[in-house]
Amino acid sequence: MKHFYLTIKIVTTEKFDKHQGFDLVNFDHQFLFYDVYTFKILKAETYSVFKENISRTFNVPSKQVRFWVFVYRQNKTIRPDHPIPESYMNISMEGIRDEIVPLQNELKLYMEVADKPINDETWFPLIEENKNIIVFLKYFDPDTQTLEGLGHLYVQEFDKVGDYINVLCKRKNLPPDTPLKIYEEIKPNMIEEMNPNFTIKQSEIQNGDIICFQKASNMKIREHIKSIRIFEIPKFYELLSTFTVKVVTVEKFKKYQGFDLANFENTPLSDIYLYKILMNTTYGVFKENVSQYFNIPSEQVRFWILASRQNGTVRPDVPILESYSNTSMKEIHARLTSQEDEMKLYMEVADKKFNGKTLLSSIKENISILIFLKYFDPDTQTLEGLGQLYVRRFDKSSNYIHTLCKKKNFPLDTPLKLYEEIKPNMIDEIDLRFTFQRLELQNGDIICFQKNLTEKEIQEHIEAGRIHSIPQFYESLSLHTVFSFKPRLKNYPKFNLILNKKLTYDQACIVAEAVAFHLNIDLLKIRFEKPYDPIEQTANRALLDMIRKPKVYYEILDGDIIEPGKPEDTEKEKFFKIIWLGNTIKNEEIIDIRLQKDAIVSEIIKEILKKVTLSSPDAKIRLYEVMNHKIQKEYKETELTGRIQEFMTLYAEEIPQDELLANSNDQIIQVYHFIKDPIQTHGIPFKFVIKNGETLTDIKIRLQLRLGMNKIEFSRIRIAIISEITYEKPEYLEDDDIILSERELSNTDYLGLDHVDETESAEKIIYIRG
């Protein structure tokens, strides 16, 4: 049933006003703060119904409510970016999600409430360029050492920052003209003071930005210093730094099928609990909050630091002592872990009573050792976590055979074989005659055991194709890897699956089954992008070898499923998947077409026309193919569709008016995207008109419109001329006054867009239509 519902997280002004941290709220906290309202709604519910229901929930007239969509920015903040248009009233909430934030599993919205109408018909300011920018206000009080949200404010681009001092004073009930220091909250480690003489435009303020202010008086600074109080906003924000805490529980460990206690790097199976906490939170507060979250008395909980060992494993190392209760997590983080930005913890929960009280076992150095147990069942081919066990260092391992049998409800005399999980490629059998001291076991080590099988039982497992021993099973685990699946187009989720890295290209159906099961869709609608590799592909070559990295692009076919078992219906037909590019650059739509194999391209265009709306009756469509993110061929309407190769990426678009109206003095050039090196191509190429006499400044304006980018995004792009002859030497265009039409550009020249972004590696390319 979960596939029918959509999660909506709503931030109100009241939630923002109480928030003590970065951004408007913290969406990541699972237990420390309750900054948002969470709703589960039907995906098919229209925006009008959703808006009416939420308005009724908050007892606000629907006409006084407007929702803004939160988006993640490249600087790792999350801010309201644009309101949902009223024209979306009859669109489903799933459709809005797919249009606005397609790769997210939920919608995050800010609920703007108007308290009075602007005029007889309008409750909200219009959002137009150069006018009415929504910003959010925070006030810092050095006396109470707190932030206070003061709602939102509309500012105009050409007003000066200082023009709003009286407005800010009024918001905080301060005397007019109270001297203020005003800062912009750019990102956690960048809180910059704003120049009152700069305009909003010069300050580069945009929708969703946060302005934080305080009194500028220096009279109380000495008093603040004496009382060890922070008296400036940037210093206060340093205390708000967060880091990640990853928590493993016994329940998570019991269900885990792999090395160590959990998988911390890729967690497609939800092996851990993940929290973002403030570094100045004390351990006592952290422990109490986690205990409440799991509904467990705090005295029954103890946390162990998980340490990365030299052999590549991650194991519990030392417990966090109760003496740290008043110590900040930041200090514990610095003392007990070498990780820069996260802490891994194991949550131990006491379940036994000593002297009538529920207590945790004492940790005595050189006496007790905390180990973890796993049981391997060859019948089910699974591992089962059996929790933790305290053993005495100088006891023999054989002394605990009865304990292990009890854990599995076996007869106490059941013969067992014990192994130590040392590292992925080292699973050593334990000699039952040796003590734990001689076996060199330490806190956090893992013992895996199974029944000692007879020769007959072993043979039965071999004949059934089953693994019969723990070392064999762990060897099979080493063949597993995490494959990342990404949608070829934006309106489907990205996700991870654990698969056998030795799967061959000919066994892609196994991958398709796993993906179809994960997405809960029909197997026949899954198709993968054919991996590009200069080496010849063979049926028995591993997929991982061909794609080089465990990253697979997939697509979901929207057309009718061709039923297997009816080959006579398809022998004379050919299937085409067309990506339709809309009027704006970022709009893409899949169109599935099935035609006779002897059809011509004009018939494809006729089918497209049945499913799209053109800007005018005289508009024309072009069909072209792309390989390696460059246009390879534009098809004529009279060409046979049989010449179009299978798996070829096809695009169709309405030919832009400036291209149709181009004269003999204008030039049409192909534009493609790359990062740093012209060979590192990405995105979707397009044709572009270089108008006669046009400066680079004007060309940039048209390019930005064609790309559908805002000014900040477009400012990161460098434009270059690239020739196929001197391919490795792009000529970057830096002079905005250059007239490009005066250059003698040949048919082998391209306009290259270098997506310069120092914060993102080439592995994190955002694929855009452009």
Short mmCIF file of N, CA and C in Angstrom, two decimals, residues 534-620:
data_model
loop_
_atom_site.label_atom_id
_atom_site.label_comp_id
_atom_site.label_asym_id
_atom_site.label_seq_id
_atom_site.Cartn_x
_atom_site.Cartn_y
_atom_site.Cartn_z
N PRO A 534 34.26 0.61 -25.31
CA PRO A 534 34.93 0.39 -26.59
C PRO A 534 35.29 -1.07 -26.81
N ILE A 535 35.38 -1.86 -25.71
CA ILE A 535 35.69 -3.27 -25.86
C ILE A 535 34.41 -3.99 -26.27
N GLU A 536 34.53 -4.97 -27.12
CA GLU A 536 33.36 -5.68 -27.63
C GLU A 536 32.63 -6.36 -26.47
N GLN A 537 31.30 -6.23 -26.45
CA GLN A 537 30.51 -6.85 -25.41
C GLN A 537 30.26 -8.31 -25.76
N THR A 538 30.32 -9.15 -24.73
CA THR A 538 30.02 -10.56 -24.91
C THR A 538 29.03 -11.00 -23.85
N ALA A 539 28.28 -12.05 -24.17
CA ALA A 539 27.21 -12.50 -23.28
C ALA A 539 27.74 -12.91 -21.91
N ASN A 540 28.98 -13.46 -21.87
CA ASN A 540 29.49 -13.95 -20.59
C ASN A 540 30.41 -12.97 -19.88
N ARG A 541 30.46 -11.74 -20.38
CA ARG A 541 31.24 -10.71 -19.68
C ARG A 541 30.43 -10.14 -18.53
N ALA A 542 31.07 -9.89 -17.39
CA ALA A 542 30.36 -9.37 -16.23
C ALA A 542 29.86 -7.96 -16.50
N LEU A 543 28.66 -7.67 -16.03
CA LEU A 543 28.10 -6.32 -16.18
C LEU A 543 29.02 -5.28 -15.55
N LEU A 544 29.56 -5.63 -14.37
CA LEU A 544 30.41 -4.68 -13.66
C LEU A 544 31.66 -4.34 -14.45
N ASP A 545 32.19 -5.31 -15.21
CA ASP A 545 33.37 -5.05 -16.03
C ASP A 545 33.03 -4.10 -17.17
N MET A 546 31.82 -4.23 -17.72
CA MET A 546 31.44 -3.42 -18.88
C MET A 546 31.09 -1.98 -18.49
N ILE A 547 30.42 -1.83 -17.35
CA ILE A 547 30.01 -0.48 -16.98
C ILE A 547 31.07 0.21 -16.11
N ARG A 548 32.11 -0.59 -15.73
CA ARG A 548 33.28 -0.07 -15.01
C ARG A 548 32.96 0.36 -13.59
N LYS A 549 31.84 0.96 -13.37
CA LYS A 549 31.43 1.33 -12.02
C LYS A 549 30.01 0.82 -11.82
N PRO A 550 29.66 0.41 -10.56
CA PRO A 550 28.33 -0.17 -10.33
C PRO A 550 27.22 0.87 -10.38
N LYS A 551 27.06 1.49 -11.56
CA LYS A 551 26.03 2.52 -11.75
C LYS A 551 25.28 2.18 -13.04
N VAL A 552 23.98 2.04 -12.93
CA VAL A 552 23.17 1.62 -14.08
C VAL A 552 22.05 2.62 -14.29
N TYR A 553 21.85 3.05 -15.53
CA TYR A 553 20.73 3.94 -15.86
C TYR A 553 19.58 3.10 -16.39
N TYR A 554 18.38 3.39 -15.88
CA TYR A 554 17.22 2.62 -16.29
C TYR A 554 16.12 3.56 -16.78
N GLU A 555 15.14 2.98 -17.46
CA GLU A 555 13.97 3.74 -17.87
C GLU A 555 12.76 2.84 -17.77
N ILE A 556 11.60 3.47 -17.65
CA ILE A 556 10.33 2.75 -17.55
C ILE A 556 9.51 3.09 -18.78
N LEU A 557 9.13 2.08 -19.52
CA LEU A 557 8.36 2.29 -20.74
C LEU A 557 6.91 2.57 -20.39
N ASP A 558 6.36 3.62 -20.99
CA ASP A 558 4.99 4.01 -20.67
C ASP A 558 3.95 3.38 -21.58
N GLY A 559 4.39 2.77 -22.69
CA GLY A 559 3.43 2.22 -23.65
C GLY A 559 2.83 0.91 -23.19
N ASP A 560 1.93 0.35 -24.00
CA ASP A 560 1.34 -0.93 -23.70
C ASP A 560 2.41 -2.00 -23.70
N ILE A 561 2.27 -2.94 -22.78
CA ILE A 561 3.22 -4.04 -22.69
C ILE A 561 2.93 -5.04 -23.81
N ILE A 562 3.98 -5.45 -24.49
CA ILE A 562 3.84 -6.48 -25.51
C ILE A 562 3.84 -7.83 -24.82
N GLU A 563 2.77 -8.53 -24.93
CA GLU A 563 2.65 -9.79 -24.21
C GLU A 563 3.58 -10.82 -24.80
N PRO A 564 4.31 -11.53 -23.92
CA PRO A 564 5.11 -12.64 -24.42
C PRO A 564 4.19 -13.76 -24.87
N GLY A 565 4.63 -14.52 -25.82
CA GLY A 565 3.77 -15.59 -26.31
C GLY A 565 2.95 -15.18 -27.51
N LYS A 566 3.08 -13.89 -27.95
CA LYS A 566 2.35 -13.44 -29.14
C LYS A 566 3.34 -12.83 -30.13
N PRO A 567 4.32 -13.59 -30.57
CA PRO A 567 5.35 -13.05 -31.46
C PRO A 567 4.79 -12.62 -32.79
N GLU A 568 3.64 -13.21 -33.18
CA GLU A 568 3.09 -12.84 -34.49
C GLU A 568 2.62 -11.39 -34.51
N ASP A 569 2.37 -10.79 -33.32
CA ASP A 569 1.92 -9.41 -33.27
C ASP A 569 3.07 -8.43 -33.44
N THR A 570 4.28 -8.90 -33.21
CA THR A 570 5.41 -7.97 -33.18
C THR A 570 6.45 -8.20 -34.25
N GLU A 571 6.35 -9.29 -34.99
CA GLU A 571 7.37 -9.59 -35.98
C GLU A 571 7.50 -8.50 -37.03
N LYS A 572 6.37 -7.83 -37.36
CA LYS A 572 6.40 -6.82 -38.41
C LYS A 572 6.41 -5.41 -37.83
N GLU A 573 6.60 -5.31 -36.51
CA GLU A 573 6.56 -4.00 -35.87
C GLU A 573 7.90 -3.65 -35.24
N LYS A 574 8.09 -2.36 -35.03
CA LYS A 574 9.30 -1.88 -34.39
C LYS A 574 8.92 -0.87 -33.32
N PHE A 575 9.56 -0.96 -32.19
CA PHE A 575 9.25 -0.10 -31.05
C PHE A 575 10.24 1.06 -30.99
N PHE A 576 9.71 2.27 -30.73
CA PHE A 576 10.56 3.46 -30.60
C PHE A 576 10.25 4.16 -29.29
N LYS A 577 11.30 4.53 -28.59
CA LYS A 577 11.16 5.35 -27.40
C LYS A 577 11.72 6.72 -27.74
N ILE A 578 10.86 7.72 -27.73
CA ILE A 578 11.24 9.09 -28.10
C ILE A 578 11.24 9.96 -26.85
N ILE A 579 12.28 10.75 -26.68
CA ILE A 579 12.31 11.73 -25.60
C ILE A 579 11.90 13.08 -26.19
N TRP A 580 10.73 13.55 -25.80
CA TRP A 580 10.21 14.82 -26.31
C TRP A 580 10.73 15.96 -25.45
N LEU A 581 11.34 16.94 -26.09
CA LEU A 581 11.88 18.10 -25.40
C LEU A 581 10.91 19.26 -25.54
N GLY A 582 10.45 19.78 -24.43
CA GLY A 582 9.44 20.83 -24.46
C GLY A 582 10.01 22.20 -24.77
N ASN A 583 9.18 23.22 -24.55
CA ASN A 583 9.60 24.59 -24.86
C ASN A 583 10.71 25.06 -23.94
N THR A 584 10.66 24.64 -22.67
CA THR A 584 11.73 24.99 -21.75
C THR A 584 12.72 23.84 -21.70
N ILE A 585 13.96 24.17 -21.47
CA ILE A 585 15.05 23.21 -21.60
C ILE A 585 14.90 22.01 -20.68
N LYS A 586 14.42 22.22 -19.48
CA LYS A 586 14.40 21.13 -18.50
C LYS A 586 13.18 20.23 -18.65
N ASN A 587 12.28 20.53 -19.56
CA ASN A 587 11.09 19.69 -19.72
C ASN A 587 11.38 18.52 -20.63
N GLU A 588 11.12 17.33 -20.15
CA GLU A 588 11.31 16.11 -20.94
C GLU A 588 10.11 15.20 -20.73
N GLU A 589 9.76 14.48 -21.75
CA GLU A 589 8.62 13.56 -21.67
C GLU A 589 8.90 12.35 -22.55
N ILE A 590 8.62 11.17 -22.02
CA ILE A 590 8.82 9.94 -22.79
C ILE A 590 7.58 9.68 -23.65
N ILE A 591 7.80 9.39 -24.91
CA ILE A 591 6.72 9.01 -25.82
C ILE A 591 7.08 7.65 -26.42
N ASP A 592 6.23 6.66 -26.19
CA ASP A 592 6.45 5.33 -26.74
C ASP A 592 5.62 5.15 -28.00
N ILE A 593 6.26 4.68 -29.06
CA ILE A 593 5.60 4.54 -30.37
C ILE A 593 5.90 3.16 -30.93
N ARG A 594 4.88 2.53 -31.54
CA ARG A 594 5.07 1.25 -32.20
C ARG A 594 4.54 1.36 -33.63
N LEU A 595 5.41 1.08 -34.59
CA LEU A 595 5.05 1.23 -36.01
C LEU A 595 5.49 -0.01 -36.78
N GLN A 596 4.96 -0.13 -37.98
CA GLN A 596 5.42 -1.18 -38.87
C GLN A 596 6.89 -0.94 -39.20
N LYS A 597 7.63 -2.02 -39.44
CA LYS A 597 9.06 -1.90 -39.70
C LYS A 597 9.37 -1.16 -41.00
N ASP A 598 8.40 -1.10 -41.92
CA ASP A 598 8.64 -0.41 -43.18
C ASP A 598 8.12 1.02 -43.16
N ALA A 599 7.85 1.56 -41.96
CA ALA A 599 7.35 2.93 -41.85
C ALA A 599 8.47 3.92 -42.15
N ILE A 600 8.08 5.20 -42.33
CA ILE A 600 9.07 6.26 -42.54
C ILE A 600 8.99 7.24 -41.37
N VAL A 601 9.99 8.11 -41.26
CA VAL A 601 10.12 9.01 -40.12
C VAL A 601 8.91 9.92 -39.96
N SER A 602 8.30 10.33 -41.06
CA SER A 602 7.13 11.21 -40.97
C SER A 602 6.01 10.57 -40.16
N GLU A 603 5.94 9.23 -40.17
CA GLU A 603 4.91 8.54 -39.39
C GLU A 603 5.20 8.64 -37.89
N ILE A 604 6.48 8.64 -37.53
CA ILE A 604 6.84 8.88 -36.13
C ILE A 604 6.38 10.26 -35.71
N ILE A 605 6.63 11.25 -36.57
CA ILE A 605 6.25 12.63 -36.27
C ILE A 605 4.74 12.76 -36.12
N LYS A 606 3.98 12.05 -36.97
CA LYS A 606 2.51 12.08 -36.85
C LYS A 606 2.05 11.54 -35.50
N GLU A 607 2.70 10.47 -35.03
CA GLU A 607 2.35 9.90 -33.73
C GLU A 607 2.70 10.86 -32.60
N ILE A 608 3.82 11.55 -32.75
CA ILE A 608 4.21 12.53 -31.73
C ILE A 608 3.18 13.65 -31.65
N LEU A 609 2.72 14.11 -32.81
CA LEU A 609 1.75 15.21 -32.86
C LEU A 609 0.45 14.87 -32.16
N LYS A 610 0.13 13.58 -32.05
CA LYS A 610 -1.09 13.16 -31.36
C LYS A 610 -0.97 13.33 -29.85
N LYS A 611 0.28 13.45 -29.37
CA LYS A 611 0.50 13.43 -27.92
C LYS A 611 1.07 14.72 -27.36
N VAL A 612 1.40 15.69 -28.23
CA VAL A 612 1.99 16.94 -27.75
C VAL A 612 1.22 18.13 -28.31
N THR A 613 1.43 19.27 -27.69
CA THR A 613 0.83 20.52 -28.16
C THR A 613 1.94 21.46 -28.61
N LEU A 614 1.86 21.92 -29.84
CA LEU A 614 2.88 22.81 -30.38
C LEU A 614 2.50 24.26 -30.12
N SER A 615 3.50 25.14 -30.25
CA SER A 615 3.27 26.56 -29.96
C SER A 615 2.41 27.23 -31.03
N SER A 616 2.41 26.69 -32.25
CA SER A 616 1.59 27.26 -33.33
C SER A 616 1.31 26.17 -34.37
N PRO A 617 0.25 26.33 -35.17
CA PRO A 617 -0.07 25.33 -36.19
C PRO A 617 1.04 25.15 -37.23
N ASP A 618 1.87 26.19 -37.40
CA ASP A 618 2.92 26.14 -38.42
C ASP A 618 4.25 25.59 -37.88
N ALA A 619 4.28 25.25 -36.59
CA ALA A 619 5.53 24.78 -35.98
C ALA A 619 5.97 23.45 -36.61
N LYS A 620 7.27 23.23 -36.59
CA LYS A 620 7.83 22.01 -37.17
C LYS A 620 8.58 21.21 -36.11
#
